[in-house]
CSV table of C-alpha atoms in Angstrom, one decimal:
chain,number,residue,atom,x,y,z
A,1,MET,CA,94.4,152.3,104.5
A,2,PRO,CA,96.8,149.4,105.0
A,3,PRO,CA,95.6,146.5,107.1
A,4,ASN,CA,96.5,146.5,110.9
A,5,LYS,CA,99.5,144.1,111.2
A,6,THR,CA,99.3,141.4,114.2
A,7,THR,CA,102.1,139.7,115.6
A,8,LEU,CA,101.9,136.5,117.0
A,9,ALA,CA,102.9,137.7,120.4
A,10,GLN,CA,99.5,139.6,120.5
A,11,LEU,CA,97.5,136.3,119.9
A,12,ALA,CA,96.7,133.4,122.2
A,13,PRO,CA,98.9,130.2,121.5
A,14,ALA,CA,96.4,128.5,119.6
A,15,ALA,CA,95.9,131.2,117.3
A,16,GLN,CA,99.6,132.0,117.2
A,17,SER,CA,100.1,128.2,116.0
A,18,LEU,CA,97.4,128.8,113.5
A,19,VAL,CA,98.7,132.1,112.1
A,20,GLY,CA,102.5,130.9,112.1
A,21,ARG,CA,101.7,128.0,110.0
A,22,TRP,CA,99.7,130.3,107.5
A,23,ARG,CA,102.5,132.7,107.6
A,24,LEU,CA,105.1,130.0,106.6
A,25,VAL,CA,102.6,128.7,103.8
A,26,LEU,CA,102.1,132.1,102.2
A,27,GLY,CA,105.8,133.3,102.7
A,28,LYS,CA,106.4,137.0,102.4
A,29,ASP,CA,102.8,137.5,100.4
A,30,ALA,CA,101.6,136.9,103.8
A,31,GLU,CA,102.8,140.3,105.1
A,32,ALA,CA,100.4,142.0,102.4
A,33,ALA,CA,97.5,140.6,104.2
A,34,GLY,CA,99.0,141.8,107.4
A,35,VAL,CA,100.1,138.4,109.0
A,36,CYS,CA,103.6,138.8,110.5
A,37,MET,CA,105.8,136.6,112.6
A,38,ALA,CA,107.1,137.3,116.2
A,39,ALA,CA,109.6,135.3,117.9
A,40,VAL,CA,107.3,133.3,119.9
A,41,GLY,CA,108.6,129.7,121.0
A,42,ALA,CA,111.4,130.1,118.1
A,43,SER,CA,114.2,132.3,117.4
A,44,GLY,CA,114.4,134.7,114.6
A,45,GLU,CA,117.1,132.2,113.1
A,46,ASP,CA,114.9,129.6,113.3
A,47,GLN,CA,111.9,131.3,111.6
A,48,GLN,CA,114.5,132.1,108.8
A,49,GLY,CA,115.5,128.6,108.4
A,50,ALA,CA,111.8,127.5,108.4
A,51,GLU,CA,111.2,130.2,105.4
A,52,GLN,CA,114.4,129.2,103.7
A,53,THR,CA,113.2,125.6,103.4
A,54,LEU,CA,110.0,126.5,102.2
A,55,SER,CA,111.5,128.6,99.4
A,56,PHE,CA,113.7,125.9,98.3
A,57,VAL,CA,110.4,123.8,97.6
A,58,TYR,CA,108.0,126.4,96.4
A,59,GLY,CA,110.4,129.0,94.6
A,60,ASP,CA,110.2,132.7,94.4
A,61,GLY,CA,107.8,134.6,96.2
A,62,ARG,CA,107.6,131.9,99.1
A,63,GLY,CA,109.8,132.3,102.4
A,64,ALA,CA,113.0,134.0,102.4
A,65,GLY,CA,113.5,134.8,98.6
A,66,SER,CA,117.0,134.1,97.3
A,67,GLY,CA,118.2,132.9,100.7
A,68,GLY,CA,116.7,129.4,99.7
A,69,SER,CA,118.7,129.0,96.8
A,70,ASN,CA,121.9,128.5,98.8
A,71,LEU,CA,120.4,125.2,100.4
A,72,THR,CA,121.3,121.9,98.9
A,73,VAL,CA,119.0,118.8,99.0
A,74,PRO,CA,121.0,117.4,102.2
A,75,LYS,CA,121.3,120.7,103.9
A,76,TRP,CA,117.4,121.1,103.1
A,77,ILE,CA,116.5,117.7,104.6
A,78,GLU,CA,118.6,118.6,107.7
A,79,GLN,CA,116.6,121.5,108.2
A,80,VAL,CA,113.3,120.0,107.8
A,81,ASN,CA,114.2,117.3,110.3
A,82,GLU,CA,115.0,120.3,112.8
A,83,LEU,CA,112.5,122.8,112.2
A,84,PHE,CA,109.1,120.9,111.1
A,85,PRO,CA,107.0,118.0,112.9
A,86,LYS,CA,106.7,114.6,111.4
A,87,GLN,CA,103.5,115.6,109.6
A,88,ALA,CA,104.9,118.5,107.8
A,89,ARG,CA,108.1,116.8,107.2
A,90,GLU,CA,106.2,114.3,105.0
A,91,VAL,CA,104.2,117.1,103.2
A,92,LEU,CA,107.2,119.0,102.4
A,93,GLU,CA,109.6,116.0,101.6
A,94,ARG,CA,106.6,114.9,99.0
A,95,GLU,CA,106.7,118.4,97.3
A,96,MET,CA,110.5,118.6,97.3
A,97,ILE,CA,110.4,115.1,95.3
A,98,GLN,CA,107.5,116.3,93.0
A,99,LYS,CA,108.8,120.0,92.5
A,100,ARG,CA,112.9,119.1,92.3
A,101,GLY,CA,113.5,115.4,91.2
A,102,ILE,CA,115.7,113.0,93.1
A,103,ALA,CA,119.0,113.3,91.4
A,104,GLU,CA,121.1,114.5,94.0
A,105,ILE,CA,119.3,111.5,96.2
A,106,LEU,CA,120.4,109.3,93.7
A,107,ASP,CA,124.1,110.5,93.9
A,108,GLN,CA,123.7,110.3,97.8
A,109,PRO,CA,122.1,107.0,98.8
A,110,ASP,CA,122.3,107.9,102.4
A,111,LEU,CA,119.5,110.5,102.1
A,112,LEU,CA,117.0,107.9,101.3
A,113,ASP,CA,117.5,106.8,104.8
A,114,ARG,CA,116.7,110.4,106.1
A,115,ILE,CA,113.5,111.0,104.1
A,116,GLU,CA,110.1,110.0,105.5
A,117,PRO,CA,108.8,107.1,103.1
A,118,ASN,CA,105.4,107.8,101.3
A,119,VAL,CA,103.8,107.1,98.3
A,120,GLU,CA,105.3,110.0,96.2
A,121,LEU,CA,108.6,108.6,96.9
A,122,VAL,CA,108.0,105.3,95.9
A,123,LYS,CA,106.4,106.6,92.4
A,124,THR,CA,109.7,108.5,92.0
A,125,LEU,CA,111.9,105.8,92.7
A,126,LEU,CA,110.1,103.4,90.4
A,127,THR,CA,109.9,106.0,87.7
A,128,HIS,CA,113.8,106.4,87.9
A,129,LYS,CA,114.5,102.8,88.9
A,130,ASP,CA,116.8,102.0,86.1
A,131,LEU,CA,119.3,104.7,87.5
A,132,LEU,CA,119.5,103.2,90.8
A,133,THR,CA,123.0,102.1,91.8
A,134,PRO,CA,123.2,98.7,93.3
A,135,LYS,CA,123.5,100.7,96.9
A,136,THR,CA,120.3,103.1,96.3
A,137,ARG,CA,118.6,99.8,94.8
A,138,ILE,CA,118.9,98.3,98.4
A,139,LEU,CA,117.7,101.4,100.1
A,140,ALA,CA,115.2,102.1,97.6
A,141,ARG,CA,113.8,98.5,98.4
A,142,LYS,CA,113.6,99.1,101.9
A,143,VAL,CA,111.8,102.4,101.2
A,144,ILE,CA,109.3,100.7,99.1
A,145,ASP,CA,108.6,97.6,101.5
A,146,LYS,CA,108.3,100.4,104.4
A,147,VAL,CA,105.5,102.1,102.5
A,148,VAL,CA,104.0,99.0,101.3
A,149,GLN,CA,103.7,97.5,104.8
A,150,GLU,CA,102.3,100.8,106.0
A,151,LEU,CA,99.5,100.6,103.3
A,152,ARG,CA,98.8,96.9,104.1
A,153,LYS,CA,98.4,97.6,107.8
A,154,LYS,CA,95.9,100.3,107.1
A,155,LEU,CA,93.8,98.5,104.6
A,156,GLU,CA,93.9,94.5,105.4
A,157,ILE,CA,91.4,94.7,108.6
A,158,ARG,CA,88.9,96.7,106.4
A,159,VAL,CA,89.4,94.6,103.3
A,160,GLU,CA,89.1,91.2,105.0
A,161,GLN,CA,86.0,92.4,107.0
A,162,ALA,CA,84.4,93.3,103.7
A,163,ILE,CA,85.4,90.3,101.8
A,164,THR,CA,85.5,87.6,104.2
A,165,GLY,CA,82.0,88.6,105.7
A,166,ALA,CA,80.5,88.4,102.3
A,167,LEU,CA,82.2,85.0,101.6
A,168,ARG,CA,80.7,83.5,104.4
A,169,LYS,CA,77.4,84.7,103.5
A,170,ASP,CA,77.1,84.1,99.7
A,171,ARG,CA,75.7,80.8,99.9
A,172,HIS,CA,73.4,78.7,102.2
A,173,SER,CA,74.0,75.1,102.9
A,174,PRO,CA,71.2,72.2,104.1
A,175,ARG,CA,73.4,71.3,107.1
A,176,ARG,CA,71.6,72.4,110.2
A,177,VAL,CA,74.5,73.6,112.1
A,178,PHE,CA,73.8,76.1,114.9
A,179,ARG,CA,76.9,77.9,114.3
A,180,ASN,CA,76.2,78.5,110.9
A,181,LEU,CA,72.7,80.0,111.2
A,182,ASP,CA,72.0,82.8,108.9
A,183,LEU,CA,69.6,84.6,111.2
A,184,ARG,CA,68.7,87.5,109.0
A,185,THR,CA,67.8,85.3,106.2
A,186,THR,CA,65.6,83.1,108.3
A,187,LEU,CA,63.8,86.0,109.8
A,188,ARG,CA,63.1,87.7,106.2
A,189,ARG,CA,61.9,84.7,104.8
A,190,ASN,CA,59.5,83.9,107.3
A,191,LEU,CA,58.1,87.4,108.0
A,192,ARG,CA,54.9,86.3,106.3
A,193,ASN,CA,54.2,84.0,109.3
A,194,TRP,CA,54.2,87.1,111.7
A,195,ASN,CA,51.2,86.5,114.1
A,196,GLN,CA,49.9,90.1,115.2
A,197,GLU,CA,47.4,88.7,117.7
A,198,ARG,CA,49.9,86.6,119.6
A,199,ARG,CA,52.9,88.8,118.5
A,200,LYS,CA,55.2,85.9,117.3
A,201,LEU,CA,57.0,84.9,114.4
A,202,PHE,CA,56.6,81.3,113.5
A,203,VAL,CA,59.3,79.9,111.5
A,204,ASP,CA,58.7,77.2,109.0
A,205,ARG,CA,62.3,77.1,107.3
A,206,VAL,CA,65.3,77.9,108.6
A,207,PHE,CA,68.6,79.2,106.6
A,208,PHE,CA,72.1,78.2,107.2
A,209,TYR,CA,75.6,79.3,105.9
A,210,ALA,CA,77.4,76.8,104.0
A,211,ALA,CA,80.4,75.4,105.6
A,212,GLU,CA,83.7,77.4,104.4
A,213,LYS,CA,85.6,74.4,103.3
A,214,ASN,CA,82.7,73.0,101.1
A,215,LYS,CA,82.6,76.2,99.0
A,216,ARG,CA,84.0,76.8,95.8
A,217,PRO,CA,86.7,79.6,96.0
A,218,TRP,CA,86.0,82.9,94.3
A,219,HIS,CA,88.6,83.9,91.7
A,220,VAL,CA,89.7,87.4,92.0
A,221,ILE,CA,91.9,88.6,88.7
A,222,VAL,CA,93.5,91.9,89.1
A,223,CYS,CA,94.5,93.6,85.8
A,224,VAL,CA,96.6,96.5,86.0
A,225,ASP,CA,97.8,99.0,83.3
A,226,GLN,CA,101.5,99.7,84.0
A,227,SER,CA,101.6,103.0,82.0
A,228,GLY,CA,103.3,105.9,83.7
A,229,SER,CA,99.8,107.9,84.5
A,230,MET,CA,98.7,104.8,86.5
A,231,LEU,CA,101.5,104.7,88.6
A,232,GLU,CA,99.9,105.3,92.0
A,233,SER,CA,97.1,103.2,91.3
A,234,ALA,CA,99.4,100.4,90.6
A,235,ILE,CA,101.1,101.0,93.9
A,236,PHE,CA,97.8,100.3,95.6
A,237,SER,CA,96.7,97.6,93.1
A,238,ALA,CA,99.7,95.5,94.3
A,239,VAL,CA,99.0,96.1,97.8
A,240,MET,CA,95.4,95.1,97.6
A,241,ALA,CA,96.1,91.9,95.3
A,242,SER,CA,98.5,90.7,98.1
A,243,ILE,CA,95.8,91.1,100.9
A,244,PHE,CA,93.2,89.2,98.4
A,245,ALA,CA,95.8,86.5,98.1
A,246,GLU,CA,95.8,85.6,101.9
A,247,LEU,CA,91.9,85.6,102.3
A,248,PRO,CA,90.4,82.2,102.8
A,249,GLY,CA,88.1,80.9,100.0
A,250,VAL,CA,89.9,83.3,97.3
A,251,LYS,CA,92.2,82.7,94.6
A,252,THR,CA,94.1,85.8,93.3
A,253,SER,CA,95.5,86.0,89.8
A,254,LEU,CA,97.9,89.5,89.2
A,255,VAL,CA,98.4,90.7,85.5
A,256,LEU,CA,100.4,93.6,84.4
A,257,PHE,CA,100.0,95.2,81.0
A,258,ASP,CA,101.1,97.8,78.5
A,259,THR,CA,101.4,96.2,74.6
A,260,GLN,CA,102.6,93.1,76.4
A,261,VAL,CA,101.1,90.9,79.2
A,262,VAL,CA,103.1,89.8,82.1
A,263,ASP,CA,101.5,87.5,84.6
A,264,LEU,CA,103.0,88.1,88.2
A,265,THR,CA,100.6,85.8,90.1
A,266,ASP,CA,103.7,83.8,91.4
A,267,LYS,CA,104.9,87.0,93.1
A,268,VAL,CA,101.3,88.3,94.2
A,269,GLY,CA,102.2,87.7,97.8
A,270,ALA,CA,105.3,90.2,97.1
A,271,PRO,CA,104.1,93.4,96.4
A,272,VAL,CA,107.7,95.0,96.4
A,273,ASP,CA,108.8,92.4,93.7
A,274,VAL,CA,105.8,93.3,92.0
A,275,LEU,CA,106.4,97.1,91.7
A,276,LEU,CA,110.0,96.5,90.8
A,277,SER,CA,108.8,94.7,88.0
A,278,VAL,CA,106.8,97.3,86.4
A,279,HIS,CA,108.0,98.7,83.3
A,280,LEU,CA,106.7,102.1,82.7
A,281,GLY,CA,106.0,103.7,79.3
A,282,GLY,CA,105.0,102.0,76.0
A,283,GLY,CA,101.8,101.8,74.4
A,284,THR,CA,98.4,100.2,75.7
A,285,ASP,CA,96.7,97.1,74.6
A,286,ILE,CA,93.8,96.6,76.9
A,287,THR,CA,92.1,94.2,74.8
A,288,ARG,CA,95.1,92.0,74.7
A,289,ALA,CA,95.0,92.0,78.4
A,290,LEU,CA,91.4,91.1,79.0
A,291,GLU,CA,91.9,88.3,76.5
A,292,TYR,CA,94.7,86.8,78.5
A,293,CYS,CA,92.7,87.0,81.6
A,294,SER,CA,89.6,85.4,80.0
A,295,GLY,CA,91.9,82.2,79.6
A,296,LEU,CA,92.4,82.2,83.4
A,297,VAL,CA,88.6,82.2,84.2
A,298,ARG,CA,87.5,78.4,85.3
A,299,GLU,CA,84.2,79.6,86.7
A,300,PRO,CA,82.9,82.4,85.3
A,301,ALA,CA,80.1,83.0,87.8
A,302,ARG,CA,82.5,83.1,90.7
A,303,THR,CA,85.2,85.3,89.2
A,304,ILE,CA,85.6,89.1,89.6
A,305,LEU,CA,87.9,90.8,87.2
A,306,VAL,CA,89.1,93.9,88.3
A,307,LEU,CA,90.8,96.1,85.7
A,308,ILE,CA,92.7,99.3,86.6
A,309,THR,CA,93.3,101.6,83.4
A,310,ASP,CA,92.9,105.0,82.1
A,311,PHE,CA,90.9,103.3,79.1
A,312,TYR,CA,92.8,104.8,76.4
A,313,GLU,CA,93.2,102.0,74.1
A,314,GLY,CA,95.8,101.2,71.4
A,315,ARG,CA,93.9,99.4,69.2
A,316,PRO,CA,90.4,99.7,67.6
A,317,GLU,CA,88.0,100.3,70.4
A,318,SER,CA,85.3,97.9,69.1
A,319,ASP,CA,87.6,95.3,70.0
A,320,LEU,CA,87.7,96.1,73.5
A,321,VAL,CA,84.0,96.6,73.7
A,322,ARG,CA,83.6,93.1,72.0
A,323,VAL,CA,85.7,91.2,74.7
A,324,VAL,CA,84.1,92.9,77.7
A,325,GLU,CA,80.7,92.0,76.4
A,326,ARG,CA,81.7,88.5,75.6
A,327,LEU,CA,83.1,88.1,79.6
A,328,ALA,CA,79.9,89.8,80.6
A,329,GLY,CA,77.8,87.6,78.6
A,330,ALA,CA,79.5,84.4,80.4
A,331,ASP,CA,78.8,85.8,83.9
A,332,VAL,CA,82.3,87.2,84.9
A,333,ARG,CA,81.9,90.3,86.8
A,334,MET,CA,83.9,93.2,86.0
A,335,ILE,CA,84.9,96.2,87.8
A,336,GLY,CA,87.0,99.0,85.8
A,337,LEU,CA,89.0,101.2,87.9
A,338,GLY,CA,90.0,104.9,86.3
A,339,ALA,CA,91.9,105.3,89.4
A,340,LEU,CA,92.5,103.6,92.7
A,341,GLY,CA,94.0,105.3,95.7
A,342,TYR,CA,93.2,108.4,98.3
A,343,ASP,CA,95.1,111.1,96.2
A,344,ALA,CA,94.6,109.8,92.6
A,345,GLN,CA,93.2,112.2,90.1
A,346,PRO,CA,91.5,110.1,87.6
A,347,GLN,CA,92.2,111.1,84.0
A,348,TYR,CA,90.6,108.7,81.7
A,349,ASN,CA,88.8,108.1,78.9
A,350,ARG,CA,85.2,108.4,79.8
A,351,GLN,CA,84.0,107.7,76.3
A,352,THR,CA,85.2,104.4,76.2
A,353,ALA,CA,84.3,103.8,80.0
A,354,LYS,CA,80.7,104.7,79.1
A,355,LYS,CA,80.8,102.0,76.3
A,356,LEU,CA,82.1,99.3,78.4
A,357,ARG,CA,79.7,100.2,81.4
A,358,LYS,CA,76.8,99.7,78.7
A,359,VAL,CA,77.9,96.3,78.1
A,360,GLY,CA,78.3,95.0,81.3
A,361,MET,CA,81.6,96.4,83.3
A,362,ASP,CA,81.1,98.5,86.3
A,363,ILE,CA,83.0,101.7,86.3
A,364,LEU,CA,84.4,103.2,89.3
A,365,SER,CA,87.3,105.7,90.7
A,366,CYS,CA,87.4,104.8,94.4
A,367,THR,CA,89.5,104.3,97.6
A,368,PRO,CA,90.8,100.9,98.3
A,369,GLU,CA,88.2,100.3,100.9
A,370,LYS,CA,85.1,101.2,98.3
A,371,LEU,CA,86.7,98.8,96.2
A,372,ALA,CA,86.6,95.9,98.8
A,373,ASP,CA,83.1,97.0,99.8
A,374,CYS,CA,82.2,96.6,96.2
A,375,MET,CA,83.7,93.3,95.9
A,376,GLY,CA,82.1,92.3,98.7
A,377,GLN,CA,78.4,93.3,97.3
A,378,ILE,CA,79.2,91.1,94.3
A,379,ILE,CA,80.0,88.1,96.3
A,380,ARG,CA,76.8,88.2,98.5
A,381,GLY,CA,75.0,88.6,95.0
């Protein structure tokens, strides 16, 4: 027997909303499952328009069938803005960019002002940045800057808490200043003096944190593979490096590489300029990049080298293993990231990464917050 069909009008408001969203996602295929739309809170014309916009992105079998083929990108953007809430617009526009490209957007620069800025749009603009006209380049820069600032706002408090907190606690001082008291270490080191009978802890040594101005800075070197597969990670790396550069007690270097190495430390505080400097494609020489970074190291034991790459080396793998082993032997702490971001799907050479782990490099695929936590743990020792 065919399934019983339920219209939205027969459901409670919350259920109507849920079924309506599934109906839009599934398109006409939903009817086979008995999910039908009724004119609840929207006209039939609006429902048809909504299905057309979905058909434009998802193709045959989604939404209004061939009706979607009559849409152009400008009209599609207009309909999305009219028919969908902000969160849905962001998802649909991201899908449209992934599936249909930006040829029409490049031809009509004003469209950039009407699309919700997001990481996917930034990736697309960077991929095609050589095709940008002077006008679209100005607008593209605004889009990239907006996304970068949103990412910074989301990340900087957590990163500062993780790393600055660790910086304050990674070294003790003989100066007995109360505001620098390290209560946790003092209690832990004096536990042997606990008097059970009197239920008191007798302290024979008190520990204090070093004054910040007297501490040697940590050097964070961010080394980023600029091959196309690493583009999303490069975006997050540029943002993270700009946050590191503003932390007290941290010196930050930023290096991009393919077969060549480009030192962008002078632009580390301007992540938009960094991203517009990315040159996608070409080969990969990770060894050469790490050899360059080793020349930046002045105090190995207070250096953290963060390598973001897919670990597909363009020269003999043994060269890469050798340089990592040498840096680890000099007490440089290294973190190798197969991906950095929230949605990145790490596709990296796990065999090579495993070999580098064996000789001293920590291998991760993580969110920016987890990277900051990992660096905090290294600084604390």
